[in-house]
Tab-separated table of C-alpha atoms in Angstrom:
chain	number	residue	atom	x	y	z
A	1	MET	CA	19.849	8.065	-76.646
A	2	SER	CA	16.954	6.474	-78.500
A	3	THR	CA	15.256	8.371	-81.287
A	4	LYS	CA	11.504	8.874	-81.318
A	5	HIS	CA	11.163	5.721	-83.404
A	6	ASP	CA	13.298	3.513	-81.150
A	7	PRO	CA	12.175	1.816	-77.942
A	8	ILE	CA	12.587	3.729	-74.697
A	9	ARG	CA	15.356	1.837	-72.945
A	10	TRP	CA	14.802	1.523	-69.202
A	11	GLY	CA	17.168	0.755	-66.391
A	12	ILE	CA	15.861	-0.403	-63.018
A	13	LEU	CA	17.868	0.589	-59.963
A	14	ALA	CA	17.375	-1.998	-57.175
A	15	THR	CA	15.791	-5.437	-57.295
A	16	GLY	CA	13.127	-5.507	-54.572
A	17	ARG	CA	9.454	-6.373	-54.866
A	18	ILE	CA	8.361	-3.052	-56.312
A	19	ALA	CA	11.105	-3.322	-58.944
A	20	GLU	CA	9.666	-6.712	-59.872
A	21	HIS	CA	6.153	-5.269	-60.236
A	22	PHE	CA	7.535	-2.470	-62.398
A	23	ALA	CA	9.475	-4.885	-64.618
A	24	LYS	CA	6.397	-7.054	-65.191
A	25	ASP	CA	4.324	-4.048	-66.249
A	26	LEU	CA	7.181	-2.693	-68.373
A	27	SER	CA	6.934	-5.813	-70.515
A	28	LEU	CA	3.321	-4.859	-71.292
A	29	VAL	CA	4.143	-1.388	-72.662
A	30	GLU	CA	4.798	-1.340	-76.374
A	31	GLY	CA	7.800	0.777	-77.337
A	32	SER	CA	9.524	0.417	-73.965
A	33	GLU	CA	12.007	-2.227	-72.923
A	34	LEU	CA	14.158	-3.239	-69.967
A	35	ALA	CA	17.767	-2.630	-71.011
A	36	ALA	CA	19.566	-3.080	-67.697
A	37	VAL	CA	19.207	-3.572	-63.972
A	38	GLY	CA	21.555	-2.487	-61.205
A	39	SER	CA	22.071	-3.809	-57.701
A	40	ARG	CA	24.735	-3.444	-55.051
A	41	ARG	CA	25.153	-7.213	-55.457
A	42	LEU	CA	25.877	-8.540	-58.930
A	43	GLU	CA	24.220	-11.840	-57.995
A	44	ALA	CA	20.927	-10.066	-57.301
A	45	ALA	CA	21.113	-8.087	-60.547
A	46	THR	CA	21.932	-11.231	-62.525
A	47	GLU	CA	19.011	-13.143	-61.052
A	48	PHE	CA	16.681	-10.223	-61.784
A	49	ALA	CA	17.958	-9.942	-65.374
A	50	GLU	CA	17.465	-13.656	-65.930
A	51	ARG	CA	13.820	-13.296	-64.902
A	52	PHE	CA	12.939	-10.018	-66.588
A	53	GLY	CA	15.643	-9.312	-69.169
A	54	GLY	CA	18.314	-6.686	-69.612
A	55	ARG	CA	21.996	-6.448	-68.694
A	56	ALA	CA	23.044	-6.949	-65.065
A	57	HIS	CA	25.216	-4.400	-63.259
A	58	GLY	CA	26.827	-4.958	-59.870
A	59	SER	CA	26.519	-1.334	-58.767
A	60	TYR	CA	24.177	1.597	-59.188
A	61	GLU	CA	27.019	3.646	-60.653
A	62	GLU	CA	27.550	1.069	-63.413
A	63	LEU	CA	23.857	1.146	-64.265
A	64	ALA	CA	23.867	4.951	-64.429
A	65	ALA	CA	26.873	4.860	-66.752
A	66	ASP	CA	25.327	2.316	-69.154
A	67	PRO	CA	25.152	4.031	-72.570
A	68	ASP	CA	22.250	1.801	-73.629
A	69	VAL	CA	19.943	3.149	-70.905
A	70	ASP	CA	17.749	6.213	-71.534
A	71	VAL	CA	15.800	6.478	-68.292
A	72	ILE	CA	16.183	4.889	-64.869
A	73	TYR	CA	13.474	3.836	-62.464
A	74	VAL	CA	14.811	4.312	-58.924
A	75	ALA	CA	13.229	1.644	-56.725
A	76	THR	CA	15.315	1.907	-53.558
A	77	PRO	CA	13.870	2.903	-50.135
A	78	HIS	CA	13.248	6.644	-49.880
A	79	SER	CA	16.170	7.025	-47.485
A	80	ARG	CA	18.423	6.406	-50.513
A	81	HIS	CA	16.537	8.447	-53.101
A	82	LEU	CA	18.649	11.591	-52.903
A	83	GLU	CA	21.921	9.699	-53.361
A	84	ASP	CA	20.638	7.347	-56.049
A	85	VAL	CA	18.753	9.967	-58.059
A	86	MET	CA	21.737	12.298	-58.034
A	87	THR	CA	23.957	9.445	-59.272
A	88	CYS	CA	21.620	8.956	-62.221
A	89	LEU	CA	21.200	12.644	-63.011
A	90	GLU	CA	24.929	13.303	-62.835
A	91	ALA	CA	25.390	10.498	-65.366
A	92	GLY	CA	22.965	12.264	-67.708
A	93	LYS	CA	20.051	9.874	-67.243
A	94	HIS	CA	16.358	10.739	-67.079
A	95	VAL	CA	14.768	9.510	-63.834
A	96	LEU	CA	11.467	8.208	-62.551
A	97	CYS	CA	11.838	7.970	-58.757
A	98	GLU	CA	9.605	5.873	-56.550
A	99	LYS	CA	7.527	7.686	-53.946
A	100	SER	CA	7.957	9.280	-51.575
A	101	LEU	CA	10.318	11.428	-53.562
A	102	ALA	CA	12.671	11.970	-50.627
A	103	MET	CA	12.958	11.997	-46.854
A	104	ASN	CA	12.131	15.703	-46.769
A	105	ALA	CA	11.269	18.651	-48.992
A	106	HIS	CA	14.822	20.006	-49.010
A	107	ASP	CA	16.161	16.808	-50.571
A	108	ALA	CA	13.264	16.699	-53.037
A	109	GLU	CA	13.974	20.272	-54.116
A	110	THR	CA	17.664	19.433	-54.533
A	111	MET	CA	16.816	16.659	-56.993
A	112	ILE	CA	14.288	18.757	-58.887
A	113	THR	CA	16.742	21.628	-59.216
A	114	GLU	CA	19.481	19.298	-60.453
A	115	ALA	CA	17.222	17.758	-63.086
A	116	ARG	CA	16.066	21.150	-64.319
A	117	GLU	CA	19.578	22.530	-64.533
A	118	ARG	CA	20.685	19.502	-66.528
A	119	GLY	CA	17.614	19.526	-68.776
A	120	LEU	CA	16.688	15.972	-67.785
A	121	PHE	CA	13.283	14.405	-67.264
A	122	PHE	CA	12.448	13.811	-63.612
A	123	ALA	CA	9.253	12.697	-61.916
A	124	GLU	CA	7.939	11.003	-58.809
A	125	ALA	CA	6.464	7.577	-59.565
A	126	MET	CA	3.088	8.345	-58.015
A	127	TRP	CA	1.216	5.753	-60.065
A	128	THR	CA	-2.150	6.784	-58.608
A	129	ARG	CA	-1.975	9.964	-60.681
A	130	THR	CA	-1.728	7.999	-63.943
A	131	ASN	CA	-4.405	5.421	-63.091
A	132	PRO	CA	-7.165	5.796	-65.736
A	133	ASN	CA	-9.864	5.672	-63.057
A	134	THR	CA	-8.246	8.428	-61.027
A	135	ARG	CA	-7.957	10.547	-64.146
A	136	ARG	CA	-11.606	9.921	-65.085
A	137	MET	CA	-12.749	10.782	-61.566
A	138	LEU	CA	-10.772	14.036	-61.490
A	139	ALA	CA	-12.094	15.026	-64.908
A	140	MET	CA	-15.673	14.508	-63.708
A	141	ILE	CA	-15.051	16.589	-60.593
A	142	LYS	CA	-13.493	19.342	-62.685
A	143	ASP	CA	-16.523	19.294	-64.981
A	144	GLY	CA	-18.821	19.851	-61.985
A	145	ALA	CA	-20.314	16.374	-61.661
A	146	ILE	CA	-20.569	16.680	-57.862
A	147	GLY	CA	-20.688	20.471	-57.693
A	148	THR	CA	-18.155	22.012	-55.331
A	149	PRO	CA	-16.071	19.342	-53.541
A	150	LEU	CA	-16.323	20.052	-49.823
A	151	GLN	CA	-15.418	16.789	-48.073
A	152	VAL	CA	-12.582	14.416	-48.947
A	153	ARG	CA	-11.931	11.241	-47.025
A	154	ALA	CA	-9.043	8.886	-47.686
A	155	GLU	CA	-7.615	6.083	-45.577
A	156	LEU	CA	-4.853	3.614	-46.366
A	157	GLY	CA	-3.157	1.092	-44.142
A	158	PHE	CA	-2.085	-2.484	-43.600
A	159	ALA	CA	-0.370	-4.558	-40.945
A	160	ALA	CA	3.254	-4.688	-42.074
A	161	GLU	CA	5.054	-7.917	-41.245
A	162	ALA	CA	8.261	-7.737	-39.242
A	163	GLU	CA	10.029	-9.274	-42.246
A	164	LYS	CA	9.185	-6.171	-44.285
A	165	ILE	CA	12.378	-4.577	-43.050
A	166	ARG	CA	12.123	-1.216	-44.802
A	167	MET	CA	8.885	-0.521	-42.901
A	168	TRP	CA	10.583	-0.994	-39.527
A	169	ASP	CA	14.184	0.135	-40.006
A	170	PRO	CA	14.760	3.878	-39.364
A	171	THR	CA	17.959	3.764	-41.416
A	172	LEU	CA	15.849	2.789	-44.437
A	173	GLY	CA	13.476	5.696	-43.862
A	174	ALA	CA	10.769	3.807	-41.981
A	175	SER	CA	7.646	5.987	-41.765
A	176	ALA	CA	4.009	5.065	-42.274
A	177	LEU	CA	3.403	8.574	-43.593
A	178	LEU	CA	6.172	8.501	-46.201
A	179	ASP	CA	5.365	4.963	-47.307
A	180	VAL	CA	1.567	4.828	-46.989
A	181	GLY	CA	0.222	8.212	-45.918
A	182	ILE	CA	1.558	9.924	-49.003
A	183	TYR	CA	-1.350	8.377	-50.920
A	184	PRO	CA	-4.172	9.965	-48.878
A	185	VAL	CA	-2.272	13.268	-48.842
A	186	THR	CA	-1.796	13.125	-52.607
A	187	PHE	CA	-5.451	12.186	-53.153
A	188	ALA	CA	-6.585	15.239	-51.199
A	189	TYR	CA	-4.175	17.445	-53.135
A	190	LEU	CA	-5.445	16.146	-56.487
A	191	VAL	CA	-9.007	17.091	-55.566
A	192	LEU	CA	-8.595	20.199	-53.404
A	193	GLY	CA	-5.111	21.595	-54.022
A	194	GLU	CA	-3.061	23.334	-51.345
A	195	PRO	CA	-4.562	23.436	-47.832
A	196	THR	CA	-4.625	26.528	-45.644
A	197	SER	CA	-4.098	24.500	-42.470
A	198	ILE	CA	-3.021	21.033	-41.360
A	199	VAL	CA	-3.697	19.473	-37.960
A	200	ALA	CA	-2.133	16.034	-37.456
A	201	ASN	CA	-1.653	13.521	-34.685
A	202	GLY	CA	-0.445	9.968	-34.393
A	203	VAL	CA	1.605	7.288	-32.705
A	204	LEU	CA	5.361	6.744	-32.929
A	205	SER	CA	7.369	3.542	-32.623
A	206	ASP	CA	9.917	3.042	-29.873
A	207	GLU	CA	12.528	4.116	-32.447
A	208	GLY	CA	10.749	7.428	-33.010
A	209	PHE	CA	9.182	7.011	-36.448
A	210	ASP	CA	5.449	7.211	-37.135
A	211	ILE	CA	3.405	4.026	-37.456
A	212	ASN	CA	-0.195	5.265	-37.153
A	213	GLY	CA	-1.612	8.696	-37.879
A	214	GLY	CA	-4.271	10.980	-39.176
A	215	ALA	CA	-4.734	14.572	-40.252
A	216	THR	CA	-7.447	17.105	-40.928
A	217	LEU	CA	-6.736	19.573	-43.724
A	218	THR	CA	-8.822	22.671	-44.411
A	219	TYR	CA	-8.975	24.766	-47.577
A	220	ALA	CA	-9.831	28.293	-48.636
A	221	SER	CA	-12.853	26.928	-50.517
A	222	GLY	CA	-14.399	25.751	-47.257
A	223	ALA	CA	-13.515	22.136	-47.932
A	224	VAL	CA	-12.150	19.703	-45.362
A	225	ALA	CA	-10.085	16.556	-45.923
A	226	SER	CA	-9.980	13.767	-43.333
A	227	LEU	CA	-6.983	11.519	-43.895
A	228	ALA	CA	-5.619	8.454	-42.106
A	229	TRP	CA	-2.743	6.042	-42.625
A	230	ASN	CA	-0.970	3.293	-40.718
A	231	GLN	CA	1.242	0.230	-40.967
A	232	VAL	CA	-0.157	-1.667	-37.996
A	233	SER	CA	-3.767	-2.505	-38.898
A	234	HIS	CA	-5.939	-3.490	-41.837
A	235	SER	CA	-7.796	-0.385	-43.022
A	236	ASP	CA	-10.692	-0.283	-45.467
A	237	ASN	CA	-8.462	1.636	-47.907
A	238	ARG	CA	-11.341	3.668	-49.308
A	239	SER	CA	-11.626	7.250	-50.433
A	240	SER	CA	-14.501	9.538	-51.335
A	241	VAL	CA	-15.226	13.055	-52.526
A	242	ALA	CA	-18.469	14.721	-51.471
A	243	GLY	CA	-19.805	17.842	-53.125
A	244	ASP	CA	-22.924	19.955	-52.796
A	245	LEU	CA	-24.453	18.145	-55.800
A	246	GLY	CA	-23.168	14.594	-55.519
A	247	LEU	CA	-20.723	12.001	-54.239
A	248	ILE	CA	-17.895	9.908	-55.667
A	249	GLU	CA	-16.786	6.773	-53.829
A	250	VAL	CA	-13.552	5.166	-54.982
A	251	ARG	CA	-13.250	1.403	-54.961
A	252	PRO	CA	-10.557	0.087	-52.578
A	253	ALA	CA	-7.687	0.068	-52.532
A	254	PHE	CA	-8.155	3.635	-53.727
A	255	HIS	CA	-4.505	4.249	-54.635
A	256	GLU	CA	-4.636	1.475	-57.251
A	257	THR	CA	-8.361	1.473	-57.869
A	258	SER	CA	-10.174	-0.415	-60.588
A	259	GLY	CA	-13.221	1.865	-60.521
A	260	PHE	CA	-15.530	4.227	-58.660
A	261	THR	CA	-19.200	5.004	-58.080
A	262	TYR	CA	-20.885	8.307	-58.843
A	263	LYS	CA	-24.033	9.259	-56.952
A	264	LYS	CA	-26.266	12.266	-57.633
A	265	GLY	CA	-29.767	12.185	-56.235
A	266	GLU	CA	-31.329	8.933	-57.378
A	267	VAL	CA	-28.684	8.460	-60.051
A	268	ILE	CA	-26.023	5.864	-59.272
A	269	GLU	CA	-23.437	5.106	-61.933
A	270	ALA	CA	-20.420	2.809	-61.789
A	271	TYR	CA	-17.269	3.590	-63.749
A	272	GLU	CA	-14.521	1.112	-64.473
A	273	GLU	CA	-11.690	2.166	-66.741
A	274	PRO	CA	-9.365	-0.684	-67.799
A	275	VAL	CA	-6.047	-0.855	-65.980
A	276	THR	CA	-3.045	-2.408	-67.725
A	277	GLY	CA	-1.166	-4.938	-65.618
A	278	ARG	CA	-0.849	-3.951	-62.001
A	279	GLY	CA	-1.079	-0.258	-62.934
A	280	TYR	CA	2.565	0.731	-63.270
A	281	ALA	CA	2.196	0.478	-67.043
A	282	HIS	CA	0.395	3.813	-67.143
A	283	GLU	CA	3.227	5.771	-65.546
A	284	ILE	CA	5.694	3.947	-67.801
A	285	LEU	CA	3.678	4.995	-70.837
A	286	GLU	CA	3.453	8.583	-69.581
A	287	VAL	CA	7.227	8.831	-69.154
A	288	ALA	CA	7.813	7.326	-72.601
A	289	GLU	CA	5.450	9.823	-74.217
A	290	CYS	CA	7.189	12.710	-72.453
A	291	LEU	CA	10.635	11.545	-73.539
A	292	ARG	CA	9.549	11.118	-77.154
A	293	ALA	CA	8.098	14.638	-77.066
A	294	GLY	CA	11.316	16.053	-75.618
A	295	LYS	CA	9.648	17.023	-72.343
A	296	THR	CA	11.557	17.135	-69.075
A	297	GLU	CA	8.423	17.172	-66.937
A	298	SER	CA	5.082	15.384	-66.998
A	299	ALA	CA	1.786	17.218	-66.686
A	300	LEU	CA	0.438	14.161	-64.848
A	301	LEU	CA	3.449	13.964	-62.507
A	302	PRO	CA	4.367	17.642	-62.002
A	303	GLN	CA	7.503	18.331	-60.014
A	304	ASP	CA	6.148	21.394	-58.213
A	305	GLU	CA	3.181	19.411	-56.914
A	306	SER	CA	5.438	16.591	-55.711
A	307	LEU	CA	7.451	19.214	-53.840
A	308	ALA	CA	4.335	20.868	-52.399
A	309	ILE	CA	3.119	17.501	-51.117
A	310	MET	CA	6.566	16.780	-49.669
A	311	LYS	CA	6.305	20.033	-47.715
A	312	GLN	CA	2.948	18.881	-46.339
A	313	LEU	CA	4.537	15.602	-45.253
A	314	ASP	CA	7.298	17.553	-43.508
A	315	GLU	CA	4.711	19.548	-41.583
A	316	ILE	CA	2.746	16.448	-40.603
A	317	LEU	CA	5.893	14.699	-39.388
A	318	ARG	CA	6.802	17.830	-37.398
A	319	GLN	CA	3.409	17.810	-35.701
A	320	LEU	CA	3.727	14.076	-34.976
A	321	GLY	CA	7.027	14.744	-33.234
A	322	VAL	CA	9.229	12.798	-35.659
A	323	ALA	CA	12.793	14.116	-35.638
A	324	PRO	CA	14.045	15.469	-38.985
A	325	ARG	CA	16.053	12.945	-40.988
């Protein structure tokens, strides 16, 4: 294990596109380095290591057992998260797991419990939470910039190509909600917290997984959130928070935004906090700071909130008629 003065040594589990994005941003974070990469095919791991650095492993188990790795970023499809995260935790490794955390809340809770019992860091890689613009927006809302937030709107979607196999293969956890809809649901949670009711509807594929949906969430405060997600059409990918004193409109795509606009009466102000790389750098930095401080949980990526959101996703999928997986 690295000391607080040594680099945080990362392992990347899987070699897909999101792993590539993560590796590129990792190179931008001072004090963190790519130590190893693991794939079920040694050839894929070797090619990845040649491009981004680190030692290549021909299995996830070998990566988890690497003594020169402090923390592992799990970048497999969410259908594999439970198995892959448990492999890492059982090997004594800290874990940052790509969203959605699991296929269901039960599996998410299993991983969280395991990490806590072992005293290991564990978090969902919900990069939106660590985006400097998201953090600035939430701070302004908390400080009363728009008064009481009463309306949240968030929509995210794109037309997924047939070649994007994980979006269309049920065995890989295909679900527009778990892959895309988790962002609108998380956005609403960040602003309004836990809803008192959820009403959802949508369209399923011939294989029985959701491809297009929406939900209305209501809250004890009197607020309402209108959320939509899909993988079959090009959405505007915007979000907004309306209060009794003002309005915040987040620049698309809201989940990786580069800024937002604040409106109050005749006042219109634009905010644009700098984002490092593609945006993954901020969650990498957050994990590194937690590990150096000896923390097993991040205040920006809290486990209980990831679990609460997973329970909301379960309920939405139930209402959509998607069979439990």
